[in-house]
JSON list of C-alpha atoms in Angstrom, two decimals:
[
{"chain": "A", "resi": 5, "resn": "MET", "atom": "CA", "xyz": [176.88, 172.56, 87.56]},
{"chain": "A", "resi": 6, "resn": "ALA", "atom": "CA", "xyz": [179.85, 170.87, 90.30]},
{"chain": "A", "resi": 7, "resn": "LYS", "atom": "CA", "xyz": [182.92, 169.57, 87.97]},
{"chain": "A", "resi": 8, "resn": "PRO", "atom": "CA", "xyz": [183.58, 166.15, 87.73]},
{"chain": "A", "resi": 9, "resn": "THR", "atom": "CA", "xyz": [186.26, 164.95, 89.65]},
{"chain": "A", "resi": 10, "resn": "GLU", "atom": "CA", "xyz": [189.30, 162.42, 87.75]},
{"chain": "A", "resi": 11, "resn": "ALA", "atom": "CA", "xyz": [187.93, 159.20, 89.76]},
{"chain": "A", "resi": 12, "resn": "ARG", "atom": "CA", "xyz": [184.57, 159.97, 88.47]},
{"chain": "A", "resi": 13, "resn": "GLN", "atom": "CA", "xyz": [185.34, 161.16, 85.08]},
{"chain": "A", "resi": 14, "resn": "ARG", "atom": "CA", "xyz": [187.22, 157.00, 84.90]},
{"chain": "A", "resi": 15, "resn": "GLU", "atom": "CA", "xyz": [183.89, 155.80, 86.43]},
{"chain": "A", "resi": 16, "resn": "ILE", "atom": "CA", "xyz": [182.55, 156.83, 83.28]},
{"chain": "A", "resi": 17, "resn": "LEU", "atom": "CA", "xyz": [184.90, 155.83, 80.78]},
{"chain": "A", "resi": 18, "resn": "ARG", "atom": "CA", "xyz": [184.92, 151.91, 82.29]},
{"chain": "A", "resi": 19, "resn": "ARG", "atom": "CA", "xyz": [181.44, 151.71, 82.79]},
{"chain": "A", "resi": 20, "resn": "LEU", "atom": "CA", "xyz": [180.99, 153.14, 78.83]},
{"chain": "A", "resi": 21, "resn": "GLU", "atom": "CA", "xyz": [183.82, 151.18, 77.37]},
{"chain": "A", "resi": 22, "resn": "LYS", "atom": "CA", "xyz": [181.80, 148.25, 78.91]},
{"chain": "A", "resi": 23, "resn": "PHE", "atom": "CA", "xyz": [178.82, 149.13, 76.87]},
{"chain": "A", "resi": 24, "resn": "SER", "atom": "CA", "xyz": [180.66, 150.27, 74.16]},
{"chain": "A", "resi": 25, "resn": "ARG", "atom": "CA", "xyz": [182.38, 146.44, 73.49]},
{"chain": "A", "resi": 26, "resn": "PHE", "atom": "CA", "xyz": [177.73, 145.36, 74.61]},
{"chain": "A", "resi": 27, "resn": "THR", "atom": "CA", "xyz": [176.90, 147.69, 71.75]},
{"chain": "A", "resi": 28, "resn": "ASP", "atom": "CA", "xyz": [179.42, 146.96, 68.60]},
{"chain": "A", "resi": 29, "resn": "SER", "atom": "CA", "xyz": [182.24, 143.73, 69.31]},
{"chain": "A", "resi": 30, "resn": "SER", "atom": "CA", "xyz": [180.69, 141.75, 71.63]},
{"chain": "A", "resi": 31, "resn": "ILE", "atom": "CA", "xyz": [179.94, 138.42, 69.14]},
{"chain": "A", "resi": 32, "resn": "GLY", "atom": "CA", "xyz": [182.74, 137.27, 67.30]},
{"chain": "A", "resi": 33, "resn": "LEU", "atom": "CA", "xyz": [182.27, 136.26, 63.66]},
{"chain": "A", "resi": 34, "resn": "PRO", "atom": "CA", "xyz": [183.69, 132.80, 63.54]},
{"chain": "A", "resi": 35, "resn": "PHE", "atom": "CA", "xyz": [186.71, 131.88, 61.43]},
{"chain": "A", "resi": 36, "resn": "THR", "atom": "CA", "xyz": [186.94, 136.01, 60.69]},
{"chain": "A", "resi": 37, "resn": "LYS", "atom": "CA", "xyz": [188.91, 138.48, 63.35]},
{"chain": "A", "resi": 38, "resn": "PHE", "atom": "CA", "xyz": [185.90, 140.68, 63.39]},
{"chain": "A", "resi": 39, "resn": "SER", "atom": "CA", "xyz": [182.78, 141.71, 66.25]},
{"chain": "A", "resi": 40, "resn": "ILE", "atom": "CA", "xyz": [179.60, 142.92, 65.81]},
{"chain": "A", "resi": 41, "resn": "GLY", "atom": "CA", "xyz": [177.51, 143.93, 68.73]},
{"chain": "A", "resi": 42, "resn": "VAL", "atom": "CA", "xyz": [173.80, 144.02, 70.48]},
{"chain": "A", "resi": 43, "resn": "GLU", "atom": "CA", "xyz": [172.95, 146.75, 68.26]},
{"chain": "A", "resi": 44, "resn": "ALA", "atom": "CA", "xyz": [174.45, 145.69, 64.97]},
{"chain": "A", "resi": 45, "resn": "ILE", "atom": "CA", "xyz": [171.04, 142.66, 65.40]},
{"chain": "A", "resi": 46, "resn": "ILE", "atom": "CA", "xyz": [168.78, 144.47, 66.68]},
{"chain": "A", "resi": 47, "resn": "GLY", "atom": "CA", "xyz": [169.17, 146.88, 64.02]},
{"chain": "A", "resi": 48, "resn": "LEU", "atom": "CA", "xyz": [168.04, 143.93, 61.53]},
{"chain": "A", "resi": 49, "resn": "ILE", "atom": "CA", "xyz": [164.77, 145.07, 62.99]},
{"chain": "A", "resi": 50, "resn": "PRO", "atom": "CA", "xyz": [163.30, 147.15, 59.95]},
{"chain": "A", "resi": 51, "resn": "VAL", "atom": "CA", "xyz": [163.54, 150.86, 61.88]},
{"chain": "A", "resi": 52, "resn": "ILE", "atom": "CA", "xyz": [162.34, 150.10, 65.36]},
{"chain": "A", "resi": 53, "resn": "GLY", "atom": "CA", "xyz": [165.86, 148.51, 65.73]},
{"chain": "A", "resi": 54, "resn": "ASP", "atom": "CA", "xyz": [167.95, 151.49, 64.30]},
{"chain": "A", "resi": 55, "resn": "MET", "atom": "CA", "xyz": [164.87, 153.02, 66.27]},
{"chain": "A", "resi": 56, "resn": "ALA", "atom": "CA", "xyz": [166.50, 151.52, 69.96]},
{"chain": "A", "resi": 57, "resn": "GLY", "atom": "CA", "xyz": [170.53, 151.45, 68.16]},
{"chain": "A", "resi": 58, "resn": "LEU", "atom": "CA", "xyz": [169.89, 155.82, 68.72]},
{"chain": "A", "resi": 59, "resn": "ILE", "atom": "CA", "xyz": [167.97, 155.66, 71.91]},
{"chain": "A", "resi": 60, "resn": "MET", "atom": "CA", "xyz": [170.77, 153.15, 72.87]},
{"chain": "A", "resi": 61, "resn": "SER", "atom": "CA", "xyz": [173.90, 155.41, 71.72]},
{"chain": "A", "resi": 62, "resn": "GLY", "atom": "CA", "xyz": [171.96, 158.05, 73.63]},
{"chain": "A", "resi": 63, "resn": "TYR", "atom": "CA", "xyz": [173.16, 157.12, 76.61]},
{"chain": "A", "resi": 64, "resn": "VAL", "atom": "CA", "xyz": [177.43, 157.46, 76.26]},
{"chain": "A", "resi": 65, "resn": "LEU", "atom": "CA", "xyz": [175.55, 161.83, 75.11]},
{"chain": "A", "resi": 66, "resn": "VAL", "atom": "CA", "xyz": [174.61, 161.05, 78.49]},
{"chain": "A", "resi": 67, "resn": "GLU", "atom": "CA", "xyz": [177.49, 159.39, 79.80]},
{"chain": "A", "resi": 68, "resn": "ALA", "atom": "CA", "xyz": [179.85, 162.43, 77.90]},
{"chain": "A", "resi": 69, "resn": "GLN", "atom": "CA", "xyz": [177.60, 165.44, 79.48]},
{"chain": "A", "resi": 70, "resn": "ARG", "atom": "CA", "xyz": [178.01, 163.56, 82.96]},
{"chain": "A", "resi": 71, "resn": "ALA", "atom": "CA", "xyz": [181.72, 163.73, 82.82]},
{"chain": "A", "resi": 72, "resn": "GLY", "atom": "CA", "xyz": [181.50, 167.26, 81.51]},
{"chain": "A", "resi": 73, "resn": "ALA", "atom": "CA", "xyz": [182.58, 167.14, 77.82]},
{"chain": "A", "resi": 74, "resn": "THR", "atom": "CA", "xyz": [182.16, 170.17, 75.17]},
{"chain": "A", "resi": 75, "resn": "ARG", "atom": "CA", "xyz": [179.36, 171.66, 73.12]},
{"chain": "A", "resi": 76, "resn": "GLU", "atom": "CA", "xyz": [182.26, 170.53, 70.14]},
{"chain": "A", "resi": 77, "resn": "VAL", "atom": "CA", "xyz": [182.95, 166.63, 71.39]},
{"chain": "A", "resi": 78, "resn": "LYS", "atom": "CA", "xyz": [178.95, 166.50, 72.28]},
{"chain": "A", "resi": 79, "resn": "LEU", "atom": "CA", "xyz": [178.22, 167.37, 68.51]},
{"chain": "A", "resi": 80, "resn": "ARG", "atom": "CA", "xyz": [180.65, 165.10, 67.35]},
{"chain": "A", "resi": 81, "resn": "MET", "atom": "CA", "xyz": [179.03, 162.47, 69.14]},
{"chain": "A", "resi": 82, "resn": "LEU", "atom": "CA", "xyz": [175.90, 163.12, 68.02]},
{"chain": "A", "resi": 83, "resn": "ARG", "atom": "CA", "xyz": [177.40, 164.12, 64.17]},
{"chain": "A", "resi": 84, "resn": "ASN", "atom": "CA", "xyz": [178.08, 159.85, 64.52]},
{"chain": "A", "resi": 85, "resn": "MET", "atom": "CA", "xyz": [175.08, 159.19, 66.22]},
{"chain": "A", "resi": 86, "resn": "GLY", "atom": "CA", "xyz": [173.16, 160.05, 63.26]},
{"chain": "A", "resi": 87, "resn": "ILE", "atom": "CA", "xyz": [175.38, 158.67, 60.68]},
{"chain": "A", "resi": 88, "resn": "ASP", "atom": "CA", "xyz": [174.76, 155.56, 62.40]},
{"chain": "A", "resi": 89, "resn": "PHE", "atom": "CA", "xyz": [170.69, 155.35, 62.26]},
{"chain": "A", "resi": 90, "resn": "VAL", "atom": "CA", "xyz": [170.46, 157.08, 58.37]},
{"chain": "A", "resi": 91, "resn": "GLY", "atom": "CA", "xyz": [173.43, 154.40, 57.52]},
{"chain": "A", "resi": 92, "resn": "GLY", "atom": "CA", "xyz": [171.15, 152.31, 59.54]},
{"chain": "A", "resi": 93, "resn": "LEU", "atom": "CA", "xyz": [167.80, 152.76, 57.58]},
{"chain": "A", "resi": 94, "resn": "MET", "atom": "CA", "xyz": [169.05, 151.61, 54.86]},
{"chain": "A", "resi": 95, "resn": "PRO", "atom": "CA", "xyz": [168.00, 148.83, 52.78]},
{"chain": "A", "resi": 96, "resn": "VAL", "atom": "CA", "xyz": [170.12, 145.46, 53.27]},
{"chain": "A", "resi": 97, "resn": "PHE", "atom": "CA", "xyz": [173.32, 147.37, 53.25]},
{"chain": "A", "resi": 98, "resn": "GLY", "atom": "CA", "xyz": [172.35, 149.05, 55.93]},
{"chain": "A", "resi": 99, "resn": "ASP", "atom": "CA", "xyz": [172.37, 146.28, 58.75]},
{"chain": "A", "resi": 100, "resn": "ALA", "atom": "CA", "xyz": [176.80, 145.33, 57.23]},
{"chain": "A", "resi": 101, "resn": "PHE", "atom": "CA", "xyz": [177.22, 149.66, 57.75]},
{"chain": "A", "resi": 102, "resn": "ASP", "atom": "CA", "xyz": [176.03, 149.42, 61.58]},
{"chain": "A", "resi": 103, "resn": "ALA", "atom": "CA", "xyz": [178.17, 146.17, 62.58]},
{"chain": "A", "resi": 104, "resn": "VAL", "atom": "CA", "xyz": [180.79, 148.22, 60.78]},
{"chain": "A", "resi": 105, "resn": "PHE", "atom": "CA", "xyz": [180.16, 152.50, 61.44]},
{"chain": "A", "resi": 106, "resn": "LYS", "atom": "CA", "xyz": [180.39, 151.39, 65.78]},
{"chain": "A", "resi": 107, "resn": "ALA", "atom": "CA", "xyz": [178.60, 154.42, 66.47]},
{"chain": "A", "resi": 108, "resn": "ASN", "atom": "CA", "xyz": [179.27, 153.97, 70.36]},
{"chain": "A", "resi": 109, "resn": "THR", "atom": "CA", "xyz": [182.89, 152.25, 69.47]},
{"chain": "A", "resi": 110, "resn": "ARG", "atom": "CA", "xyz": [184.13, 155.99, 67.90]},
{"chain": "A", "resi": 111, "resn": "ASN", "atom": "CA", "xyz": [182.20, 158.33, 71.07]},
{"chain": "A", "resi": 112, "resn": "THR", "atom": "CA", "xyz": [183.26, 156.41, 73.30]},
{"chain": "A", "resi": 113, "resn": "ARG", "atom": "CA", "xyz": [186.82, 157.27, 72.04]},
{"chain": "A", "resi": 114, "resn": "LEU", "atom": "CA", "xyz": [186.12, 160.69, 71.82]},
{"chain": "A", "resi": 115, "resn": "LEU", "atom": "CA", "xyz": [184.73, 161.26, 75.27]},
{"chain": "A", "resi": 116, "resn": "ARG", "atom": "CA", "xyz": [188.04, 159.35, 75.79]},
{"chain": "A", "resi": 117, "resn": "GLU", "atom": "CA", "xyz": [190.64, 161.89, 74.32]},
{"chain": "A", "resi": 118, "resn": "TYR", "atom": "CA", "xyz": [188.54, 164.44, 75.48]},
{"chain": "A", "resi": 119, "resn": "LEU", "atom": "CA", "xyz": [189.35, 163.67, 78.80]},
{"chain": "A", "resi": 120, "resn": "GLU", "atom": "CA", "xyz": [192.51, 162.77, 78.87]},
{"chain": "A", "resi": 121, "resn": "GLU", "atom": "CA", "xyz": [193.35, 166.06, 77.09]},
{"chain": "A", "resi": 122, "resn": "GLN", "atom": "CA", "xyz": [191.67, 168.15, 80.17]},
{"chain": "A", "resi": 123, "resn": "LEU", "atom": "CA", "xyz": [193.63, 165.42, 83.07]},
{"chain": "A", "resi": 124, "resn": "ALA", "atom": "CA", "xyz": [196.63, 166.30, 80.68]},
{"chain": "A", "resi": 125, "resn": "VAL", "atom": "CA", "xyz": [196.68, 169.11, 80.82]},
{"chain": "A", "resi": 126, "resn": "ALA", "atom": "CA", "xyz": [198.99, 170.47, 83.49]},
{"chain": "A", "resi": 127, "resn": "PRO", "atom": "CA", "xyz": [197.53, 174.07, 85.65]},
{"chain": "A", "resi": 128, "resn": "PRO", "atom": "CA", "xyz": [200.49, 176.63, 84.32]},
{"chain": "A", "resi": 129, "resn": "ALA", "atom": "CA", "xyz": [204.13, 176.93, 85.86]},
{"chain": "A", "resi": 130, "resn": "PRO", "atom": "CA", "xyz": [204.09, 180.13, 88.02]},
{"chain": "A", "resi": 131, "resn": "GLN", "atom": "CA", "xyz": [206.16, 182.99, 87.15]},
{"chain": "A", "resi": 132, "resn": "PHE", "atom": "CA", "xyz": [209.09, 184.20, 87.97]},
{"chain": "A", "resi": 133, "resn": "PRO", "atom": "CA", "xyz": [210.02, 186.81, 90.77]},
{"chain": "A", "resi": 134, "resn": "TRP", "atom": "CA", "xyz": [211.89, 188.87, 88.89]},
{"chain": "A", "resi": 135, "resn": "ARG", "atom": "CA", "xyz": [210.29, 191.97, 91.58]},
{"chain": "A", "resi": 136, "resn": "ALA", "atom": "CA", "xyz": [211.82, 190.70, 94.23]},
{"chain": "A", "resi": 137, "resn": "LEU", "atom": "CA", "xyz": [214.47, 189.23, 93.39]},
{"chain": "A", "resi": 138, "resn": "ILE", "atom": "CA", "xyz": [215.43, 192.23, 92.26]},
{"chain": "A", "resi": 139, "resn": "GLY", "atom": "CA", "xyz": [213.66, 194.19, 95.07]},
{"chain": "A", "resi": 140, "resn": "LEU", "atom": "CA", "xyz": [216.16, 191.33, 97.74]},
{"chain": "A", "resi": 141, "resn": "THR", "atom": "CA", "xyz": [218.86, 192.91, 95.55]},
{"chain": "A", "resi": 142, "resn": "LEU", "atom": "CA", "xyz": [219.12, 196.21, 96.54]},
{"chain": "A", "resi": 143, "resn": "ALA", "atom": "CA", "xyz": [218.28, 195.78, 99.58]},
{"chain": "A", "resi": 144, "resn": "VAL", "atom": "CA", "xyz": [221.38, 193.54, 99.91]},
{"chain": "A", "resi": 145, "resn": "ALA", "atom": "CA", "xyz": [223.81, 196.10, 97.88]},
{"chain": "A", "resi": 146, "resn": "VAL", "atom": "CA", "xyz": [222.43, 198.81, 100.56]},
{"chain": "A", "resi": 147, "resn": "VAL", "atom": "CA", "xyz": [222.88, 197.35, 103.67]},
{"chain": "A", "resi": 148, "resn": "THR", "atom": "CA", "xyz": [225.75, 195.95, 101.89]},
{"chain": "A", "resi": 149, "resn": "GLY", "atom": "CA", "xyz": [227.24, 199.61, 100.79]},
{"chain": "A", "resi": 150, "resn": "GLY", "atom": "CA", "xyz": [225.40, 201.17, 104.43]},
{"chain": "A", "resi": 151, "resn": "LEU", "atom": "CA", "xyz": [228.63, 199.15, 106.35]},
{"chain": "A", "resi": 152, "resn": "MET", "atom": "CA", "xyz": [230.34, 199.62, 104.41]},
{"chain": "A", "resi": 153, "resn": "LEU", "atom": "CA", "xyz": [230.62, 202.86, 105.16]},
{"chain": "A", "resi": 154, "resn": "ILE", "atom": "CA", "xyz": [229.97, 202.64, 108.61]},
{"chain": "A", "resi": 155, "resn": "LEU", "atom": "CA", "xyz": [233.32, 200.69, 108.89]}
]
């Protein structure tokens, strides 16, 4: 598989940030600074809502694969998805847990940090050509010494 370009990776991040905002924090709760997303509302439906949330979270994982994320990053995403799913299954507290944990936002942040780290890694600087410098210095010394002997 070809390595994704920086532009494609940035487009993936843009889509994921919109998706995460929609699923995790698109609905502000009145008189608070807290917000919930569509996933928390869907999670109110026992078991089926949690399964739907897990399926929606899978989209972030698919995009991470497209962006070229490492196995470690994807495993951390799977862990977040599992925590969100199992936490959401708890009666009564699961719905509050869904609203607070925000797995999609966490996973999008993981991917963004990974991609920014990859983009920030500059290629190593080329080694200084010591051999060429020494060779040229010796050549100049020999030519200069030869000219001194001739003159």
